[in-house]
């Protein structure tokens, strides 16, 4: 299979799509003002072609901040796109759609991936999806779009998760996750006084979570939110780390971008050398693939802000492009198999 990325910084979809011919799947990443119009226009340009979309910035070797980006998969690819509605309350109600789609593409773990775009309630949605994909061994990457809207096959949905199964008929697929952070020695916390509905953490080790975070890093309250770029919290899952970004200060507690429960064991993370981390990621991918036809990734908006502040984003994208055709979405939460993560890059690589 092959992958193509087209873009327009001014939001001209026809300009972004001018290099697309006979696609098997389309992924639309648009701005908030034009999203619904772009969804309708995309369907008219490529009627009947499976598509998913969301509001968000896109990229290849540079970032499209307010325009439109379009990824096309073509040449020896089989794809189907669909939606799980009622993401915030009952996505499982629609799980038979996913079961049937899995059969329709004759999916196998070696050559098929699920790419999903969500409006929110990611952890619940991923648990629902994993009940199907986990048994079938099908990998998943995806993320959360902006604005509470997603699209599939020419229709816009709110409170939903849209997904596409992509079967590479010409080779294998594999998914990867990149983490820039490692635990700081000596900082282990037990969370308490949490509110799952607000992703709120009231206390760490029996103290105000706000004060515990400030004291650990010797910072003032005004620096807490920017500090999450360098020192987010983390939850250990075996040898794996689930990053928990800080959203805001709320009274004496902290609100996060993913759920924390009472008695969860958290660690304080610190930023590593991102050039070394990226080099390790590329080496891992190149060990697995002799030939790469395309890479689709989701980078957290916090990674984008960190890299932009440090004038690293362009270099990062150019280095990723050494793998081959690379494109992706800047998301507000990242999906990796059954995991909902923050401040992370996830990607699927196609042979």
Short mmCIF file of C-alpha atoms in Angstrom, two decimals:
data_model
loop_
_atom_site.label_atom_id
_atom_site.label_comp_id
_atom_site.label_asym_id
_atom_site.label_seq_id
_atom_site.Cartn_x
_atom_site.Cartn_y
_atom_site.Cartn_z
CA UNK A 1 0.00 0.00 0.00
CA UNK A 2 0.93 3.66 -0.26
CA UNK A 3 0.23 6.78 1.81
CA UNK A 4 -0.26 10.35 0.62
CA UNK A 5 -0.58 13.59 2.60
CA UNK A 6 -2.04 16.75 1.10
CA UNK A 7 -2.54 20.05 2.89
CA UNK A 8 -3.73 23.62 2.52
CA UNK A 9 -2.76 26.28 5.04
CA UNK A 10 -5.78 28.33 3.89
CA UNK A 11 -8.32 25.52 4.26
CA UNK A 12 -8.76 24.80 0.53
CA UNK A 13 -9.75 21.13 0.50
CA UNK A 14 -9.47 20.78 -3.28
CA UNK A 15 -5.88 21.97 -3.01
CA UNK A 16 -5.16 19.40 -0.29
CA UNK A 17 -6.80 16.64 -2.34
CA UNK A 18 -5.28 17.41 -5.74
CA UNK A 19 -2.75 14.59 -5.49
CA UNK A 20 -5.26 11.96 -4.33
CA UNK A 21 -6.25 9.31 -6.88
CA UNK A 22 -8.32 6.17 -6.25
CA UNK A 23 -7.97 6.18 -2.43
CA UNK A 24 -9.00 3.26 -0.28
CA UNK A 25 -9.34 5.37 2.90
CA UNK A 26 -9.23 9.07 3.72
CA UNK A 27 -8.47 10.78 7.03
CA UNK A 28 -9.56 14.44 7.25
CA UNK A 29 -8.05 16.87 9.78
CA UNK A 30 -9.70 20.27 9.56
CA UNK A 31 -10.18 23.54 11.43
CA UNK A 32 -13.24 24.24 13.58
CA UNK A 33 -14.80 26.84 11.25
CA UNK A 34 -14.67 24.70 8.11
CA UNK A 35 -14.91 21.18 9.48
CA UNK A 36 -18.53 20.42 8.60
CA UNK A 37 -18.20 21.99 5.15
CA UNK A 38 -15.02 19.99 4.55
CA UNK A 39 -16.76 16.75 5.53
CA UNK A 40 -19.51 17.39 2.98
CA UNK A 41 -17.04 18.46 0.29
CA UNK A 42 -14.81 15.44 0.85
CA UNK A 43 -17.75 13.11 0.32
CA UNK A 44 -18.64 14.90 -2.92
CA UNK A 45 -15.02 14.70 -4.15
CA UNK A 46 -14.67 10.99 -3.29
CA UNK A 47 -18.19 9.52 -3.05
CA UNK A 48 -18.38 6.17 -1.33
CA UNK A 49 -14.74 6.12 -0.23
CA UNK A 50 -14.42 5.25 3.48
CA UNK A 51 -13.36 8.28 5.52
CA UNK A 52 -12.94 9.45 9.09
CA UNK A 53 -12.19 12.96 10.29
CA UNK A 54 -11.85 15.35 13.18
CA UNK A 55 -10.98 18.93 14.10
CA UNK A 56 -7.29 19.30 14.69
CA UNK A 57 -3.90 20.36 13.43
CA UNK A 58 -2.11 18.04 11.03
CA UNK A 59 1.44 17.64 9.80
CA UNK A 60 3.89 16.02 7.45
CA UNK A 61 7.22 17.85 7.36
CA UNK A 62 5.47 20.96 8.73
CA UNK A 63 2.37 21.69 10.78
CA UNK A 64 -0.97 22.82 9.34
CA UNK A 65 -2.38 24.87 12.20
CA UNK A 66 -5.64 26.37 10.85
CA UNK A 67 -6.08 24.93 7.37
CA UNK A 68 -6.84 21.37 6.33
CA UNK A 69 -4.83 18.17 6.03
CA UNK A 70 -5.81 15.00 4.20
CA UNK A 71 -4.19 11.56 4.45
CA UNK A 72 -5.02 9.02 1.75
CA UNK A 73 -4.20 5.31 1.80
CA UNK A 74 -4.28 3.64 -1.60
CA UNK A 75 -2.90 0.87 -3.81
CA UNK A 76 -3.61 -2.61 -2.46
CA UNK A 77 -5.47 -1.53 0.68
CA UNK A 78 -8.83 -2.68 2.04
CA UNK A 79 -10.64 -0.37 4.46
CA UNK A 80 -13.97 0.17 6.16
CA UNK A 81 -15.06 3.09 8.37
CA UNK A 82 -17.83 3.31 10.96
CA UNK A 83 -18.90 4.92 14.24
CA UNK A 84 -19.58 4.05 17.88
CA UNK A 85 -22.19 6.54 19.04
CA UNK A 86 -23.05 7.65 22.60
CA UNK A 87 -19.38 7.60 23.56
CA UNK A 88 -20.03 9.26 26.92
CA UNK A 89 -22.76 6.84 28.01
CA UNK A 90 -23.11 3.60 26.05
CA UNK A 91 -20.66 2.98 23.18
CA UNK A 92 -21.05 -0.77 23.75
CA UNK A 93 -24.55 -0.46 22.27
CA UNK A 94 -22.94 -0.17 18.83
CA UNK A 95 -20.17 -2.74 19.16
CA UNK A 96 -21.80 -5.16 16.70
CA UNK A 97 -20.86 -2.70 13.95
CA UNK A 98 -17.21 -3.18 14.80
CA UNK A 99 -17.56 -6.94 14.97
CA UNK A 100 -19.09 -7.03 11.50
CA UNK A 101 -16.54 -4.62 10.03
CA UNK A 102 -13.72 -6.78 11.38
CA UNK A 103 -15.15 -9.73 9.45
CA UNK A 104 -15.77 -7.70 6.30
CA UNK A 105 -12.10 -6.74 5.90
CA UNK A 106 -10.88 -10.25 6.82
CA UNK A 107 -8.64 -8.66 9.42
CA UNK A 108 -5.55 -10.35 10.80
CA UNK A 109 -3.09 -9.11 13.46
CA UNK A 110 -0.15 -9.00 11.05
CA UNK A 111 -1.65 -6.78 8.34
CA UNK A 112 -4.61 -4.87 9.86
CA UNK A 113 -4.82 -1.86 12.16
CA UNK A 114 -7.70 0.10 13.67
CA UNK A 115 -7.33 3.91 13.56
CA UNK A 116 -9.86 5.79 15.69
CA UNK A 117 -10.76 9.43 16.40
CA UNK A 118 -12.78 10.29 19.50
CA UNK A 119 -14.72 13.22 20.97
CA UNK A 120 -14.02 12.22 24.59
CA UNK A 121 -14.62 9.60 27.30
CA UNK A 122 -11.64 7.84 25.75
CA UNK A 123 -10.94 5.34 28.53
CA UNK A 124 -14.48 3.94 28.41
CA UNK A 125 -14.49 3.84 24.61
CA UNK A 126 -11.15 2.03 24.48
CA UNK A 127 -12.33 -0.54 27.02
CA UNK A 128 -15.33 -1.19 24.78
CA UNK A 129 -13.22 -1.44 21.63
CA UNK A 130 -10.66 -3.70 23.30
CA UNK A 131 -13.40 -6.22 24.07
CA UNK A 132 -13.42 -6.88 20.32
CA UNK A 133 -9.90 -6.04 19.15
CA UNK A 134 -8.19 -7.72 22.10
CA UNK A 135 -9.67 -11.12 21.23
CA UNK A 136 -8.80 -10.68 17.55
CA UNK A 137 -5.29 -9.35 18.27
CA UNK A 138 -5.83 -6.27 16.11
CA UNK A 139 -3.65 -3.26 17.10
CA UNK A 140 -5.06 0.26 17.47
CA UNK A 141 -3.77 3.81 17.35
CA UNK A 142 -5.84 6.98 17.53
CA UNK A 143 -6.59 10.10 19.46
CA UNK A 144 -9.00 12.77 20.60
CA UNK A 145 -9.95 15.57 18.24
CA UNK A 146 -10.93 19.12 19.16
CA UNK A 147 -14.36 20.72 19.27
CA UNK A 148 -16.40 17.66 20.25
CA UNK A 149 -17.06 16.60 16.65
CA UNK A 150 -15.86 13.76 14.44
CA UNK A 151 -16.94 12.48 11.04
CA UNK A 152 -17.31 9.22 9.19
CA UNK A 153 -18.29 8.63 5.57
CA UNK A 154 -19.61 12.16 5.06
CA UNK A 155 -21.59 12.49 8.31
CA UNK A 156 -20.65 14.57 11.37
CA UNK A 157 -21.20 13.15 14.85
CA UNK A 158 -20.96 14.53 18.36
CA UNK A 159 -20.28 12.32 21.39
CA UNK A 160 -18.84 9.53 19.27
CA UNK A 161 -15.80 7.51 18.30
CA UNK A 162 -15.17 6.99 14.58
CA UNK A 163 -12.85 4.26 13.43
CA UNK A 164 -11.39 2.69 10.33
CA UNK A 165 -10.00 -0.78 9.81
CA UNK A 166 -7.07 -0.60 7.40
CA UNK A 167 -5.83 -3.87 5.91
CA UNK A 168 -2.46 -3.68 4.15
CA UNK A 169 -2.76 -6.30 1.42
CA UNK A 170 0.89 -5.82 0.48
CA UNK A 171 2.64 -6.28 3.80
CA UNK A 172 2.55 -6.06 7.58
CA UNK A 173 1.58 -3.31 10.04
CA UNK A 174 2.85 -2.53 13.54
CA UNK A 175 2.06 0.11 16.16
CA UNK A 176 4.45 1.99 18.43
CA UNK A 177 4.37 4.38 21.38
CA UNK A 178 6.99 6.99 22.27
CA UNK A 179 7.41 8.34 25.81
CA UNK A 180 9.74 11.27 26.59
CA UNK A 181 9.63 10.81 30.37
CA UNK A 182 11.06 8.59 33.10
CA UNK A 183 10.31 8.44 36.84
CA UNK A 184 12.26 10.73 39.16
CA UNK A 185 13.87 8.64 41.92
CA UNK A 186 12.28 9.02 45.34
CA UNK A 187 8.89 10.46 44.33
CA UNK A 188 6.12 7.92 44.82
CA UNK A 189 2.61 9.07 45.71
CA UNK A 190 -0.65 7.45 46.76
CA UNK A 191 -3.63 9.36 45.33
CA UNK A 192 -6.69 10.06 47.47
CA UNK A 193 -9.69 12.38 47.61
CA UNK A 194 -10.16 11.93 43.85
CA UNK A 195 -13.19 12.80 41.74
CA UNK A 196 -13.34 10.57 38.66
CA UNK A 197 -15.89 12.76 36.89
CA UNK A 198 -13.54 15.77 36.95
CA UNK A 199 -10.25 13.84 36.69
CA UNK A 200 -9.48 15.53 40.00
CA UNK A 201 -6.74 14.55 42.48
CA UNK A 202 -7.20 16.13 45.89
CA UNK A 203 -4.33 14.59 47.83
CA UNK A 204 -0.98 12.88 47.28
CA UNK A 205 0.36 10.97 50.28
CA UNK A 206 -2.30 12.59 52.42
CA UNK A 207 -1.25 16.16 51.55
CA UNK A 208 -2.74 18.70 49.20
CA UNK A 209 -1.78 17.49 45.71
CA UNK A 210 -1.06 21.06 44.65
CA UNK A 211 1.35 21.58 47.53
CA UNK A 212 2.97 18.17 47.12
CA UNK A 213 3.69 18.88 43.43
CA UNK A 214 5.02 22.38 44.18
CA UNK A 215 7.28 21.16 46.98
CA UNK A 216 8.70 18.29 44.94
CA UNK A 217 9.77 20.61 42.12
CA UNK A 218 10.40 23.78 44.16
CA UNK A 219 8.03 25.85 42.03
CA UNK A 220 5.27 28.37 42.68
CA UNK A 221 1.59 27.80 41.95
CA UNK A 222 1.77 30.01 38.86
CA UNK A 223 4.29 27.62 37.29
CA UNK A 224 2.36 24.38 37.84
CA UNK A 225 0.58 24.09 34.48
CA UNK A 226 3.60 24.93 32.32
CA UNK A 227 5.70 22.55 34.44
CA UNK A 228 3.62 19.60 33.23
CA UNK A 229 5.49 19.85 29.90
CA UNK A 230 8.64 18.83 31.77
CA UNK A 231 7.32 16.95 34.82
CA UNK A 232 3.94 15.27 34.38
CA UNK A 233 2.66 12.63 36.76
CA UNK A 234 2.74 8.98 35.78
CA UNK A 235 1.03 5.75 36.67
CA UNK A 236 3.11 2.58 36.48
CA UNK A 237 1.62 -0.38 34.62
CA UNK A 238 4.23 -3.09 35.06
CA UNK A 239 7.31 -1.71 33.30
CA UNK A 240 5.16 0.66 31.25
CA UNK A 241 4.38 4.27 32.20
CA UNK A 242 1.01 5.91 31.62
CA UNK A 243 1.59 9.68 31.51
CA UNK A 244 -0.93 11.91 33.30
CA UNK A 245 -0.86 15.53 32.17
CA UNK A 246 -1.96 18.31 34.52
CA UNK A 247 -4.84 20.44 33.26
CA UNK A 248 -5.43 23.05 35.95
CA UNK A 249 -5.25 23.90 39.64
CA UNK A 250 -8.57 23.50 41.43
CA UNK A 251 -8.53 24.78 45.00
CA UNK A 252 -5.85 22.78 46.79
CA UNK A 253 -6.00 19.97 44.23
CA UNK A 254 -5.09 19.26 40.62
CA UNK A 255 -7.30 18.40 37.65
CA UNK A 256 -5.71 16.10 35.07
CA UNK A 257 -6.34 15.03 31.50
CA UNK A 258 -7.00 11.42 32.42
CA UNK A 259 -8.69 9.66 35.29
CA UNK A 260 -6.95 8.97 38.59
CA UNK A 261 -8.56 6.81 41.26
CA UNK A 262 -8.19 6.62 45.02
CA UNK A 263 -5.20 4.44 46.00
CA UNK A 264 -3.56 4.72 42.56
CA UNK A 265 0.22 4.73 42.87
CA UNK A 266 1.66 7.71 40.99
CA UNK A 267 5.23 8.78 40.25
CA UNK A 268 6.73 12.11 39.29
CA UNK A 269 8.23 12.05 35.79
CA UNK A 270 11.05 14.05 34.29
CA UNK A 271 11.79 14.90 30.67
CA UNK A 272 14.57 12.98 28.92
CA UNK A 273 16.69 13.95 25.91
CA UNK A 274 14.06 13.87 23.17
CA UNK A 275 16.63 13.47 20.39
CA UNK A 276 17.90 10.29 22.03
CA UNK A 277 14.35 9.03 22.57
CA UNK A 278 13.44 9.68 18.93
CA UNK A 279 16.59 7.89 17.77
CA UNK A 280 15.59 4.86 19.85
CA UNK A 281 12.10 4.93 18.29
CA UNK A 282 13.48 5.06 14.75
CA UNK A 283 15.94 2.25 15.47
CA UNK A 284 13.13 0.09 16.85
CA UNK A 285 10.97 0.67 13.77
CA UNK A 286 13.83 0.05 11.34
CA UNK A 287 14.67 -3.22 13.06
CA UNK A 288 11.11 -4.37 12.40
CA UNK A 289 10.77 -3.11 8.81
CA UNK A 290 13.05 -3.47 5.79
CA UNK A 291 10.70 -1.32 3.71
CA UNK A 292 8.22 1.29 4.92
CA UNK A 293 5.43 2.62 2.71
CA UNK A 294 3.93 5.01 5.24
CA UNK A 295 3.69 6.12 8.87
CA UNK A 296 0.59 7.69 10.44
CA UNK A 297 1.11 9.18 13.90
CA UNK A 298 -0.71 11.10 16.62
CA UNK A 299 1.32 13.58 18.66
CA UNK A 300 -0.08 15.09 21.84
CA UNK A 301 -0.71 18.84 21.74
CA UNK A 302 1.57 19.12 24.80
CA UNK A 303 4.43 17.59 22.82
CA UNK A 304 3.69 20.08 20.04
CA UNK A 305 3.78 22.98 22.51
CA UNK A 306 6.99 21.71 24.14
CA UNK A 307 8.73 21.19 20.80
CA UNK A 308 7.51 24.56 19.52
CA UNK A 309 8.77 26.39 22.60
CA UNK A 310 12.16 24.78 22.15
CA UNK A 311 12.17 25.32 18.34
CA UNK A 312 12.35 21.59 17.78
CA UNK A 313 9.09 20.75 15.99
CA UNK A 314 10.38 21.19 12.44
CA UNK A 315 13.50 19.13 13.16
CA UNK A 316 11.36 16.43 14.76
CA UNK A 317 9.08 16.16 11.72
CA UNK A 318 12.00 16.11 9.30
CA UNK A 319 13.64 13.31 11.28
CA UNK A 320 10.41 11.28 11.34
CA UNK A 321 10.14 11.71 7.56
CA UNK A 322 13.41 9.78 7.13
CA UNK A 323 11.32 6.65 7.75
CA UNK A 324 9.26 7.34 4.62
CA UNK A 325 5.95 9.09 3.96
CA UNK A 326 4.94 10.40 7.39
CA UNK A 327 1.81 12.33 8.36
CA UNK A 328 -0.39 12.71 11.37
CA UNK A 329 -2.62 14.55 13.80
CA UNK A 330 -1.91 16.72 16.83
CA UNK A 331 -4.38 15.30 19.33
CA UNK A 332 -5.72 16.02 22.80
CA UNK A 333 -5.17 12.47 24.03
CA UNK A 334 -3.57 9.46 22.40
CA UNK A 335 -4.73 5.88 21.97
CA UNK A 336 -2.42 2.88 21.93
CA UNK A 337 -4.18 -0.47 21.83
CA UNK A 338 -6.39 -0.37 24.96
CA UNK A 339 -4.49 2.52 26.59
CA UNK A 340 -5.58 6.16 26.78
CA UNK A 341 -2.40 8.18 27.30
CA UNK A 342 -1.19 11.80 27.49
CA UNK A 343 1.93 13.64 26.29
CA UNK A 344 2.75 10.71 24.02
CA UNK A 345 3.30 9.88 20.36
CA UNK A 346 1.59 6.80 18.95
CA UNK A 347 1.93 5.62 15.38
CA UNK A 348 1.19 2.84 12.92
CA UNK A 349 3.81 1.80 10.40
CA UNK A 350 2.85 0.15 7.09
CA UNK A 351 5.18 -2.09 5.11
#
